[in-house]
């Protein structure tokens, strides 16, 4: 169904450069490249609706008009190849008048929905009106009305009146997902975006059309009317829903007297990993970050003080010295894994990363989603951590205490026939309250701690997101450091002290990793 499409600019491999003059400034740009791409690359604001780097040109909105010396009339920048010596004007009375006229056509039938529109605050139409519009409507006839609140399926709601017919969504379903659920119906000012009769928007990447829509026509049913965007704070992170490790923005907000809440994930451009897109499952996985944030430390099913539970963990490790198994999640970060390894050596603890739910054959595809649902499984062979069932069975047969780190599947121990083990769980989301579990110690969840991960393609990347934990849940690194007996509490400290010695990571500095993914495997 899907084909992996890399976000490449035309003539990406060309070494030919040209010199052009834009608004009196000389720029060195790629000869033959589209003018709009080089203008945007040089931080020159050029209005556009239909053009998108991942979808290419379409030329239907006409908002990217510029004056080119020697041309009789303004030209659209999205379909103009660059030539040596071009003189371009993006500003001025003439070109501003053209943009105002085009914008007026876009706004003729547009409803005054800004006070209730989810796109308010990040709407291109609003921004362009403030830049080149600022006029009263001259329309003397009734507006052409479209349907409102059209449920397209796949968590996407359409308001046809707001649509500027840029066709980004149509081209996305045609060229990217290859599912072609969307099209343009009717003609002239009655044209609307819609699904074909009897069809629904149903592909696993459908919610990307919400990000692609430059106005408020396509909105997320999940985010609709939840929060004004100017209240949201954005943090960079990587998605931990599968082994792809897509780059995302985490949008969150803390209201007075309430806990910090994550409202949405959005794709963040990363040419090496996910381009401009993420899957719907990963996008909606933010919900688990909001769940179970209030669960408490438990000792034999009873609520305990957090500090006392930390001490209980240390006492358990000492009591069962040499007879303990660490069952770690393959979604722990590189820093967490190497610290767990060090603790395992100090306390003579067996270490296993075997998980039954790691692979899901029904999840992956040939675009972004992959069957490996762990965020960091590629790090296991690098660090020499065993993930075989046989290895875990052998370790359990000799153990008295089982400590689950970053996971809560304690039932796996019993399913393998070991019913007499003491169990301690350190995880971020856990519903286990039974007395059969010796200890449950909450730890900071994925977006509430930073960490480095190796994705399925071998790229090492850093997730810097560290939203404050409202209930005092510590990071795993903070819990391990006092037990190990050193002061390595941060990812930077762990990376420079312990991960630097691995051959494939030796050339990667922590600071460089924070800016761009590095290939390691």
Coordinates of C-alpha atoms in Angstrom, one line a residue:
X1 CA 0.0 0.0 0.0
X2 CA 2.7 2.4 1.0
X3 CA 6.0 3.4 -0.6
X4 CA 8.9 4.9 1.4
X5 CA 9.3 8.4 0.0
X6 CA 12.3 10.4 0.9
X7 CA 12.0 14.2 1.3
X8 CA 14.4 15.3 -1.3
X9 CA 14.6 18.6 -3.1
X10 CA 14.9 18.7 -6.9
X11 CA 18.5 18.7 -8.1
X12 CA 19.6 17.7 -4.6
X13 CA 22.8 16.1 -6.0
X14 CA 23.6 19.0 -8.3
X15 CA 26.7 20.9 -7.5
X16 CA 25.9 23.8 -9.9
X17 CA 25.4 27.0 -8.1
X18 CA 23.9 30.2 -9.3
X19 CA 23.8 33.8 -8.1
X20 CA 20.5 35.6 -7.9
X21 CA 19.4 38.9 -6.5
X22 CA 16.3 38.9 -4.2
X23 CA 15.0 42.2 -2.9
X24 CA 18.4 43.7 -3.5
X25 CA 20.4 40.9 -1.8
X26 CA 22.7 38.6 -3.7
X27 CA 22.2 34.9 -2.8
X28 CA 24.2 31.8 -3.9
X29 CA 21.6 29.1 -4.6
X30 CA 21.3 25.8 -6.5
X31 CA 20.9 26.3 -10.2
X32 CA 17.7 24.6 -11.5
X33 CA 16.1 24.3 -8.1
X34 CA 12.7 25.7 -7.5
X35 CA 12.7 29.3 -6.6
X36 CA 10.4 28.9 -3.6
X37 CA 12.6 26.2 -2.1
X38 CA 15.7 28.4 -2.1
X39 CA 13.8 31.4 -0.9
X40 CA 12.5 29.4 2.1
X41 CA 15.9 27.9 2.7
X42 CA 17.3 31.4 3.0
X43 CA 14.6 32.5 5.5
X44 CA 12.8 34.7 3.0
X45 CA 9.1 34.6 3.8
X46 CA 7.1 33.7 0.7
X47 CA 3.4 33.1 1.2
X48 CA 2.2 29.7 -0.1
X49 CA -0.6 27.2 0.5
X50 CA -0.4 24.4 -2.1
X51 CA 3.4 23.9 -2.1
X52 CA 4.9 21.5 0.5
X53 CA 8.4 20.1 0.4
X54 CA 7.2 16.5 0.7
X55 CA 4.4 17.0 -1.9
X56 CA 6.0 19.2 -4.4
X57 CA 4.5 21.9 -6.5
X58 CA 0.9 22.2 -7.6
X59 CA 0.5 25.8 -8.6
X60 CA -3.1 26.2 -7.8
X61 CA -3.1 28.7 -4.9
X62 CA -1.0 31.4 -6.7
X63 CA 0.0 32.9 -3.4
X64 CA 3.8 32.6 -4.0
X65 CA 3.8 35.2 -6.8
X66 CA 7.0 37.2 -7.3
X67 CA 8.3 39.7 -9.8
X68 CA 11.1 38.6 -12.0
X69 CA 13.0 41.2 -14.0
X70 CA 12.4 40.6 -17.7
X71 CA 9.1 38.8 -17.3
X72 CA 5.9 40.6 -18.4
X73 CA 3.8 39.4 -15.4
X74 CA 4.4 38.0 -11.9
X75 CA 5.4 34.4 -11.8
X76 CA 4.7 31.7 -9.2
X77 CA 7.8 30.8 -7.3
X78 CA 6.8 27.1 -6.8
X79 CA 7.1 26.4 -10.5
X80 CA 10.0 28.7 -11.5
X81 CA 13.5 27.1 -11.9
X82 CA 16.4 29.2 -10.8
X83 CA 18.7 30.6 -13.5
X84 CA 22.0 32.5 -13.1
X85 CA 21.5 36.3 -12.7
X86 CA 17.8 36.3 -11.9
X87 CA 16.6 39.4 -10.2
X88 CA 13.6 38.7 -8.0
X89 CA 11.3 41.0 -6.0
X90 CA 9.1 39.5 -3.3
X91 CA 8.0 42.9 -1.9
X92 CA 6.8 46.1 -3.4
X93 CA 3.5 47.9 -4.3
X94 CA 2.9 45.9 -7.4
X95 CA 3.5 42.4 -6.0
X96 CA 1.7 43.2 -2.8
X97 CA -1.3 44.3 -4.8
X98 CA -1.3 40.9 -6.6
X99 CA -1.0 39.0 -3.3
X100 CA -3.9 41.0 -1.8
X101 CA -6.1 40.2 -4.8
X102 CA -5.3 36.5 -4.6
X103 CA -5.9 36.5 -0.9
X104 CA -9.2 38.3 -1.3
X105 CA -10.4 35.5 -3.6
X106 CA -9.4 32.9 -1.0
X107 CA -11.4 34.8 1.7
X108 CA -14.5 35.5 -0.3
X109 CA -16.4 32.4 1.0
X110 CA -14.3 31.9 4.1
X111 CA -16.3 31.9 7.3
X112 CA -15.4 34.1 10.3
X113 CA -14.6 31.1 12.4
X114 CA -11.3 32.2 13.9
X115 CA -12.7 32.5 17.5
X116 CA -13.7 28.8 17.5
X117 CA -11.2 27.4 15.0
X118 CA -8.5 25.0 16.3
X119 CA -6.1 26.3 13.7
X120 CA -6.2 29.9 15.2
X121 CA -2.7 30.9 16.2
X122 CA -1.0 28.6 13.7
X123 CA -3.0 29.4 10.6
X124 CA -1.3 30.5 7.4
X125 CA -4.4 32.3 6.2
X126 CA -4.4 34.4 9.3
X127 CA -0.7 35.2 9.0
X128 CA -0.9 36.2 5.3
X129 CA -4.0 38.4 5.9
X130 CA -2.0 40.2 8.6
X131 CA 1.0 40.5 6.3
X132 CA -0.7 41.7 3.0
X133 CA -4.4 41.9 3.7
X134 CA -6.0 44.1 6.2
X135 CA -9.0 45.2 4.1
X136 CA -12.8 45.1 4.4
X137 CA -14.7 42.5 2.4
X138 CA -16.2 43.9 -0.9
X139 CA -18.5 40.9 -1.3
X140 CA -22.1 42.0 -1.9
X141 CA -23.6 38.6 -2.6
X142 CA -24.2 35.7 -0.1
X143 CA -21.3 33.5 0.6
X144 CA -21.2 30.0 -0.9
X145 CA -21.7 27.7 2.0
X146 CA -20.0 24.3 2.5
X147 CA -20.7 21.5 5.0
X148 CA -19.4 21.9 8.5
X149 CA -18.1 19.1 10.9
X150 CA -17.8 16.5 8.2
X151 CA -16.5 13.3 9.8
X152 CA -14.0 11.9 7.2
X153 CA -13.0 9.0 9.4
X154 CA -9.6 8.2 11.0
X155 CA -10.0 11.0 13.6
X156 CA -10.2 13.7 11.0
X157 CA -13.0 16.3 10.8
X158 CA -13.5 18.6 7.7
X159 CA -15.0 22.1 7.6
X160 CA -15.5 22.6 3.8
X161 CA -16.1 26.4 4.2
X162 CA -12.6 26.9 5.6
X163 CA -10.8 25.0 2.8
X164 CA -8.7 27.0 0.3
X165 CA -8.4 24.0 -2.0
X166 CA -4.6 23.8 -1.8
X167 CA -5.1 20.0 -2.4
X168 CA -2.2 19.0 -0.1
X169 CA -4.5 16.4 1.6
X170 CA -5.5 15.0 -1.8
X171 CA -1.9 14.7 -3.0
X172 CA -0.9 13.1 0.3
X173 CA -3.4 10.3 0.0
X174 CA -2.6 9.9 -3.7
X175 CA 1.2 10.2 -3.7
X176 CA 2.3 9.2 -0.2
X177 CA -0.2 6.7 1.2
X178 CA -1.3 5.5 -2.3
X179 CA -4.8 5.1 -0.9
X180 CA -6.5 8.0 -2.7
X181 CA -9.5 8.5 -0.4
X182 CA -9.7 12.2 -1.0
X183 CA -10.6 14.2 -4.0
X184 CA -12.1 17.5 -5.3
X185 CA -15.8 17.4 -6.0
X186 CA -17.7 19.9 -8.2
X187 CA -16.3 23.1 -9.9
X188 CA -15.7 26.8 -9.5
X189 CA -16.7 28.2 -6.1
X190 CA -18.7 25.0 -5.3
X191 CA -15.5 22.9 -5.3
X192 CA -15.0 21.0 -2.1
X193 CA -12.6 18.4 -0.7
X194 CA -14.4 15.2 0.2
X195 CA -14.1 11.4 0.3
X196 CA -15.4 9.4 -2.6
X197 CA -18.9 8.0 -2.2
X198 CA -19.1 5.2 0.3
X199 CA -15.4 5.6 1.3
X200 CA -13.8 6.8 4.5
X201 CA -10.4 8.2 5.3
X202 CA -8.9 5.1 6.8
X203 CA -5.2 4.7 6.1
X204 CA -2.8 4.5 9.1
X205 CA -1.2 7.9 8.3
X206 CA -4.5 9.8 7.8
X207 CA -4.0 12.3 10.6
X208 CA -1.0 13.8 8.8
X209 CA -3.5 15.8 6.6
X210 CA -4.3 17.8 9.7
X211 CA -0.6 19.0 9.8
X212 CA -0.5 19.5 6.1
X213 CA -3.7 21.7 6.0
X214 CA -2.5 25.3 6.1
X215 CA -5.8 26.6 7.4
X216 CA -8.4 25.1 9.8
X217 CA -10.3 23.0 7.3
X218 CA -9.0 19.6 8.5
X219 CA -8.8 19.2 12.3
X220 CA -8.1 16.4 14.6
X221 CA -11.1 14.9 16.4
X222 CA -8.8 14.0 19.2
X223 CA -7.4 17.6 19.7
X224 CA -10.6 19.5 18.6
X225 CA -11.6 22.2 21.1
X226 CA -9.1 20.8 23.7
X227 CA -6.7 23.7 24.0
X228 CA -5.7 27.0 22.3
X229 CA -2.3 26.5 20.7
X230 CA -0.8 29.7 22.2
X231 CA -1.1 28.1 25.6
X232 CA 0.9 25.0 24.6
X233 CA 4.6 24.6 25.2
X234 CA 6.5 22.4 22.7
X235 CA 9.4 20.1 23.5
X236 CA 11.4 18.1 21.0
X237 CA 11.4 14.3 21.5
X238 CA 11.3 11.0 19.6
X239 CA 8.3 8.7 19.5
X240 CA 8.8 5.4 21.4
X241 CA 5.8 3.6 19.9
X242 CA 7.9 1.4 17.6
X243 CA 11.6 1.0 16.5
X244 CA 11.4 3.7 13.9
X245 CA 11.9 6.5 16.5
X246 CA 10.2 9.3 14.6
X247 CA 11.0 12.8 15.5
X248 CA 8.1 14.6 17.2
X249 CA 7.0 17.7 19.0
X250 CA 5.4 17.2 22.4
X251 CA 2.8 19.9 23.0
X252 CA 1.9 20.2 26.7
X253 CA 0.4 22.7 29.2
X254 CA -0.1 23.0 32.9
X255 CA -3.2 24.8 34.1
X256 CA -3.2 26.4 37.6
X257 CA -3.8 23.9 40.3
X258 CA -3.7 21.0 37.8
X259 CA -1.1 18.5 36.6
X260 CA 1.0 19.0 33.4
X261 CA -1.0 17.5 30.5
X262 CA 0.2 16.4 27.1
X263 CA -2.3 17.4 24.5
X264 CA -0.8 16.1 21.3
X265 CA 2.2 14.8 19.4
X266 CA 3.1 16.4 16.1
X267 CA 5.7 15.3 13.5
X268 CA 9.0 17.1 13.5
X269 CA 11.0 17.2 10.3
X270 CA 13.8 14.6 10.2
X271 CA 15.0 13.7 6.7
X272 CA 16.9 10.7 8.0
X273 CA 14.2 9.1 10.0
X274 CA 10.6 10.0 9.2
X275 CA 10.6 13.0 6.9
X276 CA 7.5 15.2 7.6
X277 CA 5.2 12.5 8.8
X278 CA 4.3 10.1 11.7
X279 CA 1.8 7.3 11.9
X280 CA -1.6 7.8 13.6
X281 CA -0.8 5.1 16.2
X282 CA 2.4 6.9 17.3
X283 CA 0.7 10.3 17.2
X284 CA -2.0 9.1 19.6
X285 CA 0.4 7.3 21.9
X286 CA 0.8 10.5 24.0
X287 CA -2.3 9.3 25.9
X288 CA -0.3 6.7 27.8
X289 CA 1.9 9.5 29.0
X290 CA -1.1 11.1 30.7
X291 CA -2.4 7.9 32.2
X292 CA -1.3 6.5 35.5
X293 CA 0.9 9.5 36.4
X294 CA -0.7 9.6 39.8
X295 CA 0.0 6.0 40.8
X296 CA 2.0 5.6 44.0
X297 CA 4.8 3.5 45.3
X298 CA 3.5 0.2 46.6
X299 CA 4.9 -2.4 49.0
X300 CA 2.9 -5.6 49.0
X301 CA 0.0 -3.8 47.5
X302 CA -0.1 -1.0 50.1
X303 CA 0.8 2.7 49.3
X304 CA 4.2 3.7 50.6
X305 CA 6.3 6.8 50.8
X306 CA 8.5 7.1 47.7
X307 CA 11.8 7.4 49.6
X308 CA 11.0 4.4 51.7
X309 CA 10.2 2.3 48.6
X310 CA 13.6 3.3 47.2
X311 CA 15.2 2.0 50.3
X312 CA 13.2 -1.2 50.1
X313 CA 14.7 -1.7 46.6
X314 CA 18.2 -1.5 48.0
X315 CA 17.4 -3.9 50.8
X316 CA 15.9 -6.4 48.4
X317 CA 19.0 -6.3 46.2
X318 CA 21.3 -6.9 49.2
X319 CA 19.1 -9.6 50.7
X320 CA 19.1 -11.5 47.4
X321 CA 22.7 -10.8 46.5
X322 CA 23.8 -13.1 43.7
X323 CA 20.2 -14.5 43.3
X324 CA 18.5 -11.7 41.4
X325 CA 17.4 -11.2 37.8
X326 CA 16.9 -7.9 36.1
X327 CA 14.3 -8.1 33.3
X328 CA 14.7 -4.8 31.4
X329 CA 12.6 -3.2 28.8
X330 CA 14.1 -2.9 25.3
X331 CA 12.6 0.6 25.3
X332 CA 15.0 1.9 28.0
X333 CA 17.5 4.5 26.8
X334 CA 21.2 3.7 26.1
X335 CA 22.1 5.5 29.2
X336 CA 19.7 3.6 31.4
X337 CA 20.8 0.2 29.9
X338 CA 24.5 0.8 30.5
X339 CA 23.7 1.9 34.1
X340 CA 21.6 -1.2 34.7
X341 CA 24.5 -3.3 33.4
X342 CA 26.9 -1.7 35.8
X343 CA 24.6 -2.3 38.8
X344 CA 24.1 -5.9 37.6
X345 CA 27.9 -6.5 37.7
X346 CA 28.2 -4.9 41.2
X347 CA 25.5 -7.0 42.7
X348 CA 26.1 -10.2 40.7
X349 CA 22.7 -9.9 39.0
X350 CA 21.6 -11.8 35.9
X351 CA 20.3 -9.5 33.1
X352 CA 17.7 -10.3 30.4
X353 CA 15.7 -8.3 27.9
X354 CA 13.4 -11.1 26.7
X355 CA 9.9 -9.8 26.0
X356 CA 6.9 -11.7 24.4
X357 CA 5.2 -8.5 23.2
X358 CA 8.1 -6.9 21.5
X359 CA 7.1 -7.9 17.9
X360 CA 3.8 -7.3 16.3
X361 CA 3.5 -8.7 12.8
X362 CA 0.3 -6.8 12.2
X363 CA 1.7 -3.4 12.9
X364 CA 4.5 -2.8 10.5
X365 CA 4.4 -1.6 6.8
X366 CA 6.9 -0.5 4.2
X367 CA 6.7 3.2 5.1
X368 CA 7.3 4.2 8.7
X369 CA 5.7 1.7 11.0
X370 CA 7.8 -1.4 11.9
X371 CA 7.0 -4.7 13.6
X372 CA 9.5 -4.2 16.4
X373 CA 7.5 -2.2 19.0
X374 CA 10.5 -1.4 21.2
X375 CA 12.3 1.9 21.1
X376 CA 15.8 0.7 21.6
X377 CA 16.2 -3.0 20.7
X378 CA 19.1 -2.3 18.4
X379 CA 21.2 -1.3 21.5
X380 CA 20.9 -4.8 23.0
X381 CA 23.5 -6.5 20.9
X382 CA 25.8 -3.5 21.1
X383 CA 25.8 -3.6 24.9
X384 CA 25.9 -7.4 24.9
X385 CA 22.5 -7.8 26.7
X386 CA 20.8 -11.2 26.2
X387 CA 17.2 -11.2 24.9
X388 CA 16.7 -14.9 24.4
X389 CA 13.9 -16.9 26.1
X390 CA 16.4 -19.6 27.1
X391 CA 18.7 -17.1 28.8
X392 CA 15.8 -15.8 30.9
X393 CA 14.6 -19.3 31.8
X394 CA 18.1 -20.2 33.0
X395 CA 18.5 -17.0 35.0
X396 CA 15.0 -17.4 36.6
X397 CA 15.8 -21.0 37.6
X398 CA 18.6 -19.7 39.9
X399 CA 17.0 -16.6 41.2
X400 CA 15.0 -15.6 44.2
X401 CA 14.2 -12.0 43.2
X402 CA 13.0 -10.7 39.9
X403 CA 13.3 -6.9 39.2
X404 CA 11.4 -5.6 36.2
X405 CA 12.9 -2.3 34.9
X406 CA 10.8 -0.1 32.5
X407 CA 8.2 -2.9 32.2
X408 CA 5.3 -4.4 34.2
X409 CA 4.7 -7.8 32.6
X410 CA 5.2 -9.7 35.8
X411 CA 2.8 -12.4 34.5
X412 CA 5.5 -13.5 32.1
X413 CA 7.4 -14.9 35.1
X414 CA 4.5 -17.0 36.1
X415 CA 3.7 -18.0 32.6
X416 CA 7.2 -19.5 32.3
X417 CA 6.4 -21.6 35.4
X418 CA 8.2 -19.7 38.1
X419 CA 5.6 -18.9 40.8
X420 CA 7.8 -18.7 43.8
X421 CA 9.8 -15.5 43.0
X422 CA 9.8 -12.2 44.8
X423 CA 9.0 -9.5 42.3
X424 CA 9.8 -5.8 42.2
X425 CA 8.7 -3.5 39.5
X426 CA 10.1 -0.1 38.4
X427 CA 8.0 1.3 35.6
X428 CA 6.2 4.4 34.5
X429 CA 2.7 3.0 34.0
X430 CA 1.5 0.1 36.1
X431 CA -1.8 -1.3 37.2
X432 CA -0.5 -4.0 39.5
X433 CA -1.7 -3.5 43.1
X434 CA -1.7 -7.1 44.3
X435 CA 0.1 -8.3 47.4
X436 CA 2.0 -10.9 45.4
X437 CA 4.3 -8.1 44.1
X438 CA 6.9 -7.2 46.7
X439 CA 7.5 -3.6 45.4
X440 CA 6.2 -1.2 42.8
X441 CA 8.3 1.9 42.3
X442 CA 7.0 4.5 39.8
X443 CA 9.7 6.0 37.5
X444 CA 9.5 8.9 35.1
X445 CA 7.8 8.1 31.8
X446 CA 9.3 8.6 28.3
X447 CA 8.5 12.3 27.9
X448 CA 9.4 13.0 31.5
X449 CA 13.1 12.0 31.1
X450 CA 15.7 12.4 28.4
X451 CA 17.6 9.6 26.8
X452 CA 19.4 8.3 23.6
X453 CA 18.1 5.6 21.5
X454 CA 19.2 3.5 18.4
X455 CA 16.4 3.1 15.9
X456 CA 15.7 0.2 13.6
X457 CA 17.9 1.6 10.8
X458 CA 20.9 2.1 13.2
X459 CA 20.6 5.8 13.8
X460 CA 21.5 7.1 17.3
X461 CA 19.3 10.0 18.3
X462 CA 18.7 11.9 21.5
X463 CA 15.2 12.6 23.0
X464 CA 15.7 15.8 25.1
X465 CA 12.1 16.1 26.2
X466 CA 11.9 16.2 30.0
X467 CA 8.6 17.5 31.2
X468 CA 8.4 17.9 34.9
X469 CA 7.0 15.0 36.8
X470 CA 4.2 16.3 39.0
X471 CA 4.2 13.5 41.5
X472 CA 7.9 13.2 42.3
X473 CA 8.6 10.2 40.1
X474 CA 12.3 10.0 39.6
X475 CA 14.2 9.0 36.5
X476 CA 15.7 5.6 36.5
X477 CA 19.2 7.2 36.3
X478 CA 18.4 9.1 39.6
X479 CA 17.4 5.9 41.3
X480 CA 20.4 3.9 40.2
X481 CA 23.1 6.4 40.9
X482 CA 23.0 6.2 44.8
X483 CA 22.8 2.4 44.6
X484 CA 25.8 2.2 42.3
X485 CA 27.6 4.7 44.5
X486 CA 28.5 7.4 42.1
X487 CA 27.2 10.8 40.9
X488 CA 26.2 10.0 37.3
X489 CA 22.6 11.4 37.3
X490 CA 22.3 12.9 33.8
X491 CA 22.5 11.4 30.3
X492 CA 25.4 13.7 29.5
X493 CA 27.4 12.4 32.5
X494 CA 26.6 8.8 31.7
X495 CA 27.4 9.2 28.0
X496 CA 30.8 10.8 28.6
X497 CA 31.8 8.4 31.4
X498 CA 30.6 5.0 30.1
X499 CA 29.1 5.0 26.6
X500 CA 32.1 6.8 25.1
X501 CA 34.1 3.5 25.3
X502 CA 32.0 1.6 22.8
X503 CA 33.7 1.5 19.5
X504 CA 30.7 2.4 17.3
X505 CA 29.8 5.3 19.6
X506 CA 33.4 6.6 20.1
X507 CA 33.2 9.2 17.3
X508 CA 29.8 10.5 18.5
X509 CA 29.8 13.3 21.1
X510 CA 26.7 13.9 23.3
X511 CA 26.4 17.5 22.1
X512 CA 26.5 16.5 18.4
X513 CA 23.8 13.9 19.1
X514 CA 21.5 16.5 20.5
X515 CA 21.4 18.3 17.1
X516 CA 21.3 15.5 14.5
X517 CA 20.9 11.7 14.4
X518 CA 24.2 9.8 13.9
X519 CA 24.5 6.4 12.1
X520 CA 26.1 3.8 14.3
X521 CA 25.0 0.4 13.2

